[in-house]
Short mmCIF file of C-alpha atoms in Angstrom, two decimals:
data_model
loop_
_atom_site.label_atom_id
_atom_site.label_comp_id
_atom_site.label_asym_id
_atom_site.label_seq_id
_atom_site.Cartn_x
_atom_site.Cartn_y
_atom_site.Cartn_z
CA MET G 1 -11.36 35.12 12.17
CA LYS G 2 -12.89 32.67 9.69
CA GLU G 3 -13.61 35.49 7.21
CA GLN G 4 -9.88 36.09 6.92
CA PHE G 5 -9.09 32.51 6.12
CA GLU G 6 -7.61 32.16 2.67
CA PRO G 7 -7.09 28.51 1.80
CA VAL G 8 -3.93 27.24 0.19
CA ILE G 9 -4.82 24.81 -2.57
CA VAL G 10 -2.35 22.75 -4.53
CA ALA G 11 -3.40 21.65 -8.01
CA PHE G 12 -1.34 18.97 -9.73
CA CYS G 13 -2.06 19.69 -13.39
CA CYS G 14 -1.30 17.43 -16.32
CA HIS G 15 0.82 19.17 -18.96
CA TYR G 16 -1.41 17.90 -21.76
CA CYS G 17 -4.77 19.08 -20.43
CA ALA G 18 -5.33 21.02 -17.20
CA TYR G 19 -2.10 23.00 -17.39
CA THR G 20 -2.94 24.08 -20.93
CA ALA G 21 -6.54 24.72 -19.83
CA ALA G 22 -5.15 27.09 -17.18
CA ASP G 23 -3.30 28.89 -19.95
CA MET G 24 -6.49 28.98 -21.94
CA ALA G 25 -8.34 30.48 -18.95
CA GLY G 26 -5.67 33.20 -18.86
CA SER G 27 -5.99 33.89 -22.59
CA GLN G 28 -9.75 34.12 -22.18
CA ARG G 29 -9.26 36.62 -19.36
CA LEU G 30 -11.21 34.33 -17.00
CA VAL G 31 -10.77 35.08 -13.33
CA TYR G 32 -9.99 32.29 -10.89
CA PRO G 33 -8.80 32.53 -7.27
CA PRO G 34 -5.09 33.01 -6.61
CA ASN G 35 -5.39 30.44 -3.80
CA VAL G 36 -4.75 27.68 -6.32
CA LYS G 37 -1.05 26.92 -6.70
CA ILE G 38 -0.40 24.94 -9.85
CA ILE G 39 2.23 22.23 -10.12
CA ARG G 40 2.73 21.03 -13.66
CA VAL G 41 3.22 17.29 -14.07
CA PRO G 42 3.91 15.34 -17.27
CA CYS G 43 0.79 13.22 -16.64
CA SER G 44 -1.70 13.04 -13.76
CA GLY G 45 -0.61 9.41 -13.39
CA LYS G 46 2.80 10.70 -12.39
CA VAL G 47 1.38 12.18 -9.18
CA ASP G 48 2.40 9.88 -6.37
CA SER G 49 0.65 9.33 -3.05
CA ILE G 50 3.57 10.92 -1.25
CA HIS G 51 3.22 14.14 -3.31
CA ILE G 52 -0.39 14.50 -2.18
CA LEU G 53 0.46 13.71 1.44
CA LYS G 54 3.43 16.07 1.57
CA ALA G 55 1.26 18.89 0.24
CA PHE G 56 -1.10 18.40 3.18
CA GLU G 57 1.72 17.85 5.65
CA LYS G 58 3.38 21.12 4.59
CA GLY G 59 0.23 23.16 5.00
CA ALA G 60 -2.12 22.80 2.03
CA ASP G 61 -5.80 23.07 2.96
CA GLY G 62 -6.91 21.37 -0.21
CA VAL G 63 -5.35 19.42 -3.07
CA TYR G 64 -6.65 18.35 -6.44
CA VAL G 65 -5.25 16.35 -9.28
CA ALA G 66 -6.36 17.47 -12.73
CA GLY G 67 -6.03 14.98 -15.55
CA CYS G 68 -7.34 14.39 -19.05
CA LEU G 69 -10.90 13.38 -19.88
CA ASP G 70 -11.69 9.66 -19.78
CA GLY G 71 -10.00 7.87 -22.66
CA ASP G 72 -7.91 10.90 -23.62
CA CYS G 73 -4.73 10.32 -21.59
CA HIS G 74 -1.61 11.05 -23.62
CA PHE G 75 -0.02 8.03 -21.95
CA LYS G 76 -3.04 5.74 -22.37
CA ASN G 77 -4.39 5.44 -18.81
CA GLY G 78 -2.45 7.72 -16.46
CA ASN G 79 -5.67 9.58 -15.59
CA ASP G 80 -7.36 6.32 -14.51
CA LYS G 81 -4.38 5.48 -12.34
CA ALA G 82 -4.51 8.96 -10.84
CA SER G 83 -8.23 8.54 -10.06
CA ARG G 84 -7.56 5.29 -8.22
CA LYS G 85 -4.66 6.81 -6.34
CA VAL G 86 -6.73 9.82 -5.30
CA ALA G 87 -9.54 7.51 -4.09
CA GLN G 88 -6.99 5.53 -2.06
CA MET G 89 -5.52 8.72 -0.59
CA MET G 90 -8.98 9.97 0.32
CA ARG G 91 -9.45 6.84 2.43
CA TYR G 92 -6.02 7.36 3.97
CA LEU G 93 -6.77 11.01 4.82
CA GLU G 94 -9.89 9.83 6.60
CA GLU G 95 -7.77 7.43 8.65
CA ILE G 96 -5.41 10.27 9.51
CA GLY G 97 -8.33 12.45 10.55
CA ILE G 98 -8.36 14.92 7.67
CA GLU G 99 -11.63 15.44 5.78
CA PRO G 100 -11.31 13.40 2.55
CA GLU G 101 -13.22 16.04 0.58
CA ARG G 102 -10.13 18.23 0.84
CA LEU G 103 -8.77 16.06 -1.95
CA GLU G 104 -10.32 15.68 -5.37
CA MET G 105 -9.71 14.25 -8.83
CA VAL G 106 -10.96 16.33 -11.75
CA LYS G 107 -10.79 15.81 -15.49
CA MET G 108 -10.78 18.25 -18.37
CA SER G 109 -9.37 18.82 -21.84
CA ALA G 110 -6.78 21.39 -22.87
CA GLY G 111 -9.49 23.56 -24.43
CA MET G 112 -11.60 23.81 -21.27
CA GLY G 113 -10.34 27.09 -19.88
CA GLU G 114 -13.76 27.89 -18.49
CA ARG G 115 -13.96 24.53 -16.71
CA PHE G 116 -10.49 25.07 -15.23
CA ALA G 117 -11.50 28.45 -13.81
CA ARG G 118 -14.81 27.08 -12.52
CA ILE G 119 -13.18 24.11 -10.77
CA ALA G 120 -10.54 26.38 -9.20
CA THR G 121 -13.30 28.65 -7.91
CA GLU G 122 -15.51 25.81 -6.65
CA MET G 123 -12.61 24.07 -4.91
CA THR G 124 -11.55 27.31 -3.24
CA GLU G 125 -15.11 27.93 -2.03
CA LYS G 126 -15.46 24.37 -0.78
CA ILE G 127 -12.21 24.53 1.20
CA ARG G 128 -13.00 28.00 2.50
CA LYS G 129 -16.23 26.55 3.95
CA LEU G 130 -14.35 23.60 5.46
CA GLY G 131 -11.88 25.97 7.12
CA PRO G 132 -8.14 25.49 7.69
CA SER G 133 -6.84 21.92 7.51
CA PRO G 134 -6.78 20.21 10.93
CA ILE G 135 -2.98 20.38 10.82
CA LYS G 136 -2.93 24.11 10.29
CA ALA G 137 -5.72 24.58 12.83
CA ALA G 138 -3.74 22.67 15.48
CA ALA G 139 -0.64 24.78 14.84
CA ALA G 140 -2.57 28.07 15.11
CA MET E 1 6.60 -13.86 -2.15
CA ILE E 2 5.40 -13.16 1.36
CA THR E 3 2.47 -10.76 1.15
CA ALA E 4 1.43 -8.18 3.69
CA GLU E 5 -0.97 -5.28 4.22
CA ARG E 6 -0.51 -2.18 6.32
CA LYS E 7 -2.19 -2.25 9.70
CA PRO E 8 -4.86 0.35 10.44
CA LEU E 9 -3.24 3.67 11.29
CA GLU E 10 -5.05 3.71 14.63
CA GLU E 11 -3.35 0.49 15.73
CA ILE E 12 0.09 1.72 14.69
CA LEU E 13 -0.46 5.03 16.47
CA ALA E 14 -1.41 3.19 19.65
CA TYR E 15 1.85 1.20 19.54
CA ILE E 16 4.04 4.26 19.23
CA LYS E 17 2.03 6.58 21.45
CA PRO E 18 4.59 6.80 24.28
CA PHE E 19 7.53 7.41 21.95
CA LYS E 20 8.97 10.57 20.46
CA ARG E 21 11.69 9.24 18.15
CA ILE E 22 10.78 6.44 15.78
CA LEU E 23 12.95 4.49 13.38
CA LEU E 24 10.58 3.43 10.58
CA LEU E 25 11.99 0.55 8.59
CA GLY E 26 10.99 -0.81 5.21
CA CYS E 27 12.24 -3.90 3.43
CA ASN E 28 13.31 -4.07 -0.20
CA GLU E 29 12.11 -7.63 -0.75
CA CYS E 30 8.62 -9.18 -0.76
CA VAL E 31 6.81 -6.31 0.93
CA THR E 32 8.16 -3.91 -1.68
CA VAL E 33 6.80 -6.09 -4.48
CA CYS E 34 3.36 -6.34 -2.86
CA ALA E 35 3.39 -2.58 -2.17
CA ALA E 36 3.02 -2.97 1.59
CA GLY E 37 6.34 -2.05 3.16
CA GLY E 38 8.91 -0.79 0.68
CA ARG E 39 10.54 2.63 0.53
CA LYS E 40 7.41 4.26 -0.91
CA GLU E 41 5.11 2.82 1.73
CA VAL E 42 7.56 3.91 4.42
CA GLY E 43 7.26 7.49 3.14
CA VAL E 44 3.47 7.32 3.02
CA LEU E 45 3.22 5.90 6.53
CA ALA E 46 5.74 8.40 7.92
CA SER E 47 3.71 11.27 6.49
CA GLY E 48 0.45 9.80 7.83
CA LEU E 49 1.90 9.35 11.32
CA GLN E 50 3.38 12.84 11.29
CA MET E 51 0.07 14.40 10.23
CA SER E 52 -1.81 12.43 12.88
CA ARG E 53 0.46 13.90 15.52
CA LEU E 54 0.47 17.43 14.04
CA LYS E 55 -3.32 17.34 14.03
CA ASP E 56 -3.21 16.80 17.80
CA GLY E 57 -0.79 19.67 18.26
CA SER E 58 2.33 17.56 18.77
CA SER E 59 4.91 16.11 16.43
CA ILE E 60 7.08 13.06 16.08
CA ASP E 61 10.65 12.53 14.95
CA ILE E 62 10.57 9.80 12.32
CA ARG E 63 13.68 8.52 10.65
CA GLU E 64 12.93 6.54 7.51
CA HIS E 65 15.17 3.75 6.30
CA THR E 66 14.70 0.74 4.04
CA LEU E 67 16.91 -2.31 4.33
CA GLU E 68 17.78 -4.62 1.47
CA ARG E 69 16.36 -7.46 3.59
CA GLN E 70 15.13 -7.36 7.16
CA CYS E 71 15.22 -11.11 7.67
CA ASP E 72 19.00 -11.39 7.33
CA PRO E 73 21.37 -10.38 10.13
CA GLU E 74 23.94 -8.96 7.68
CA TYR E 75 21.54 -6.22 6.60
CA VAL E 76 20.07 -5.60 10.05
CA GLU E 77 23.60 -4.80 11.23
CA GLU E 78 23.41 -1.63 9.08
CA LEU E 79 21.09 -0.20 11.72
CA VAL E 80 23.67 -0.17 14.51
CA PRO E 81 24.74 3.48 13.95
CA MET E 82 21.16 4.75 13.96
CA ILE E 83 19.43 2.56 16.54
CA ASP E 84 20.46 4.60 19.60
CA SER E 85 18.79 7.73 18.29
CA ALA E 86 15.41 5.98 18.27
CA ASP E 87 13.09 5.28 21.19
CA ALA E 88 11.27 2.57 19.27
CA VAL E 89 11.37 0.77 15.95
CA LEU E 90 8.42 0.39 13.62
CA SER E 91 8.89 -2.27 10.96
CA MET E 92 7.05 -2.54 7.66
CA ALA E 93 8.63 -5.92 6.89
CA CYS E 94 6.89 -9.27 7.27
CA GLY E 95 6.89 -10.99 10.63
CA CYS E 96 10.30 -12.51 9.86
CA GLY E 97 11.85 -9.05 9.60
CA VAL E 98 10.17 -7.77 12.74
CA GLN E 99 11.49 -10.72 14.72
CA GLN E 100 14.97 -10.35 13.30
CA LEU E 101 15.03 -6.76 14.57
CA ALA E 102 13.63 -7.74 17.97
CA MET E 103 16.31 -10.42 18.33
CA ARG E 104 19.15 -8.09 17.36
CA PHE E 105 18.09 -5.02 19.36
CA ARG E 106 16.85 -6.54 22.59
CA ASP E 107 16.56 -3.27 24.51
CA LYS E 108 14.45 -1.56 21.82
CA PRO E 109 10.70 -1.93 21.50
CA VAL E 110 9.95 -3.19 17.98
CA PHE E 111 6.42 -2.95 16.54
CA PRO E 112 4.91 -4.33 13.33
CA ALA E 113 3.26 -1.85 10.97
CA VAL E 114 1.92 -4.52 8.60
CA ASN E 115 -0.04 -7.73 8.91
CA THR E 116 1.81 -10.57 7.20
CA LYS E 117 -0.76 -12.41 5.09
CA PHE E 118 0.37 -15.39 3.00
CA MET E 119 2.82 -16.78 0.47
CA GLY E 120 1.36 -15.86 -2.84
CA GLY E 121 1.79 -14.71 -6.39
CA SER E 122 0.49 -11.85 -8.45
CA ASP E 123 -2.60 -12.53 -10.60
CA ARG E 124 -2.43 -9.08 -12.13
CA HIS E 125 -1.18 -5.66 -11.09
CA GLY E 126 -2.41 -4.99 -7.57
CA VAL E 127 -3.91 -8.44 -6.98
CA TRP E 128 -2.15 -11.20 -5.04
CA THR E 129 -3.50 -14.65 -4.25
CA GLU E 130 -2.39 -17.37 -1.93
CA ARG E 131 -0.42 -20.14 -3.63
CA CYS E 132 1.53 -21.99 -0.95
CA GLN E 133 1.11 -22.80 2.71
CA GLY E 134 4.62 -24.18 3.18
CA CYS E 135 3.44 -27.69 4.12
CA GLY E 136 7.00 -28.96 3.87
CA ASP E 137 6.14 -31.87 1.56
CA CYS E 138 5.21 -30.50 -1.85
CA LEU E 139 2.39 -32.29 -3.70
CA LEU E 140 2.34 -30.15 -6.82
CA GLY E 141 3.93 -32.90 -8.90
CA LEU E 142 0.85 -35.06 -8.29
CA THR E 143 -1.78 -32.37 -8.67
CA GLY E 144 -0.96 -30.76 -11.98
CA GLY E 145 0.84 -27.84 -10.40
CA ILE E 146 -2.22 -26.70 -8.44
CA CYS E 147 -2.03 -26.84 -4.66
CA PRO E 148 -4.98 -28.49 -2.87
CA ILE E 149 -3.67 -27.23 0.45
CA ALA E 150 -3.38 -23.55 -0.38
CA LYS E 151 -6.35 -23.43 -2.73
CA CYS E 152 -8.84 -25.71 -0.94
CA ALA E 153 -10.31 -24.41 2.32
CA LYS E 154 -10.51 -27.98 3.64
CA HIS E 155 -7.03 -29.01 2.42
CA LEU E 156 -8.57 -32.09 0.85
CA MET E 157 -6.17 -34.64 -0.60
CA ASN E 158 -8.40 -36.88 -2.69
CA GLY E 159 -10.81 -34.92 -4.80
CA PRO E 160 -13.49 -32.33 -4.14
CA CYS E 161 -16.07 -32.29 -1.38
CA GLY E 162 -19.83 -31.98 -1.88
CA GLY E 163 -19.56 -28.20 -1.84
CA SER E 164 -18.04 -28.03 -5.30
CA ALA E 165 -20.52 -27.00 -7.98
CA GLY E 166 -19.75 -25.97 -11.53
CA GLY E 167 -16.09 -25.54 -10.67
CA VAL E 168 -16.85 -23.13 -7.83
CA CYS E 169 -16.35 -23.65 -4.11
CA GLU E 170 -19.28 -23.26 -1.75
CA ILE E 171 -17.47 -20.66 0.34
CA GLY E 172 -17.84 -18.00 -2.34
CA ASP E 173 -18.56 -17.44 -6.02
CA ASP E 174 -15.11 -15.97 -6.53
CA VAL E 175 -13.35 -19.08 -5.19
CA ASP E 176 -12.50 -21.80 -7.67
CA CYS E 177 -12.71 -25.40 -6.50
CA ALA E 178 -9.06 -26.49 -6.32
CA TRP E 179 -9.89 -30.08 -7.17
CA HIS E 180 -11.95 -29.04 -10.17
CA LEU E 181 -8.94 -27.08 -11.41
CA ILE E 182 -6.66 -30.05 -10.71
CA TRP E 183 -8.94 -32.45 -12.60
CA GLU E 184 -9.20 -30.14 -15.61
CA ARG E 185 -5.44 -29.68 -15.68
CA LEU E 186 -4.70 -33.39 -15.33
CA LYS E 187 -7.17 -34.10 -18.14
CA ALA E 188 -5.47 -31.54 -20.37
CA LEU E 189 -2.10 -33.11 -19.60
CA GLY E 190 -3.37 -36.67 -20.15
CA LEU E 191 -2.45 -37.52 -16.58
CA THR E 192 -5.83 -38.49 -15.10
CA ASP E 193 -4.30 -41.77 -13.82
CA GLN E 194 -2.60 -39.65 -11.17
CA TYR E 195 -6.01 -38.59 -9.89
CA MET E 196 -7.08 -42.19 -9.35
CA GLU E 197 -4.26 -42.88 -6.93
CA ILE E 198 -5.41 -42.52 -3.34
CA MET E 199 -3.19 -40.22 -1.34
CA PRO E 200 -2.53 -41.41 2.21
CA ALA E 201 -3.36 -39.22 5.19
CA LYS E 202 -0.95 -36.30 5.14
CA ASP E 203 1.73 -35.99 7.76
CA TRP E 204 1.32 -32.42 9.01
CA ARG E 205 4.48 -32.40 11.12
CA PRO E 206 6.61 -30.88 8.33
CA ALA E 207 3.85 -28.26 7.93
CA GLY E 208 4.48 -26.90 11.41
CA GLY E 209 2.52 -29.47 13.43
CA GLY E 210 5.82 -30.77 14.76
CA GLY E 211 6.82 -27.40 16.19
CA PRO E 212 8.88 -24.53 14.75
CA ARG E 213 10.72 -25.63 11.65
CA LYS E 214 14.36 -25.22 10.86
CA ILE E 215 16.64 -25.92 7.92
CA ILE E 216 20.32 -26.60 8.46
CA ARG E 217 22.53 -26.83 5.41
CA GLU E 218 25.64 -28.55 6.72
CA ASP E 219 27.75 -27.27 3.83
CA LEU E 220 26.81 -23.65 4.51
CA ALA E 221 26.27 -23.47 8.26
CA GLU E 222 29.27 -22.35 10.29
#
């Protein structure tokens, strides 16, 4: 049963870095798992706690927020804010009873197509090992 | 503002365990400003509660609503059309709001989802500190605008105790000595004469020692 599990992963990607890096990965013909569903945001700092929670509530097995490298945010410090928000939501997920490692903050530049593909692959593997989210598991 | 912090999820879940339909109420005033119980926090808590239940194979019907103010009857009245469809009410307002709801809807269980902390101000984004303990007889005019009641653990009225060293209180390195701050401020203002005046023992009755307090404005009260 577990072999058939294909995780659903939501990636909130900043328009100025990770989203472009995903494009770059495509141009470079790099393969990354189709489990990752990308949501483009104008800045990682725009991702709200409720967006992360709703993703999990509606069935995501993993979520990550991808922002610019430290000091490179197009809006000065949106990536720092996103990091703090993700850390706060990880604590909240733990309170809820969902493994906090299902959520992650990653940083990259627009030129890092290879890094984008690698993170998508690693996240998919990590969540595959963790299994379905406790919410999905309870519904099954 | 009145500051608050969300209670642990476990405690909130225990309150609402027997209930299926919850009316989750935020407040647009102080608790919104201190990011504890406004519309956003209502959404975050609702999602957390829902996921906690889903994880256990059940679900919960949560209706989210945020009032302009929970401590005023005019706004609480807005809830009349929706109250019957809830088994219990969960409030993210301060204790004043929770009690206002409990008074108005006597047959409905009302639970607090936050711990009301103190009257404070914002030092910087995301940081709030206590500024006032509502003693009912403001001393700030004599103490350079720095409150020895809210900012001194001992509520001393006539200078620092022996635990003040280098401007820091003995209870912790991150706590300034209120009387050190007062002295420095009075010096800067050229008002050190004020410091020399001995303050008499404080009457704590207006601070709550005389029982629950009340204000009646004759010109406004009907």
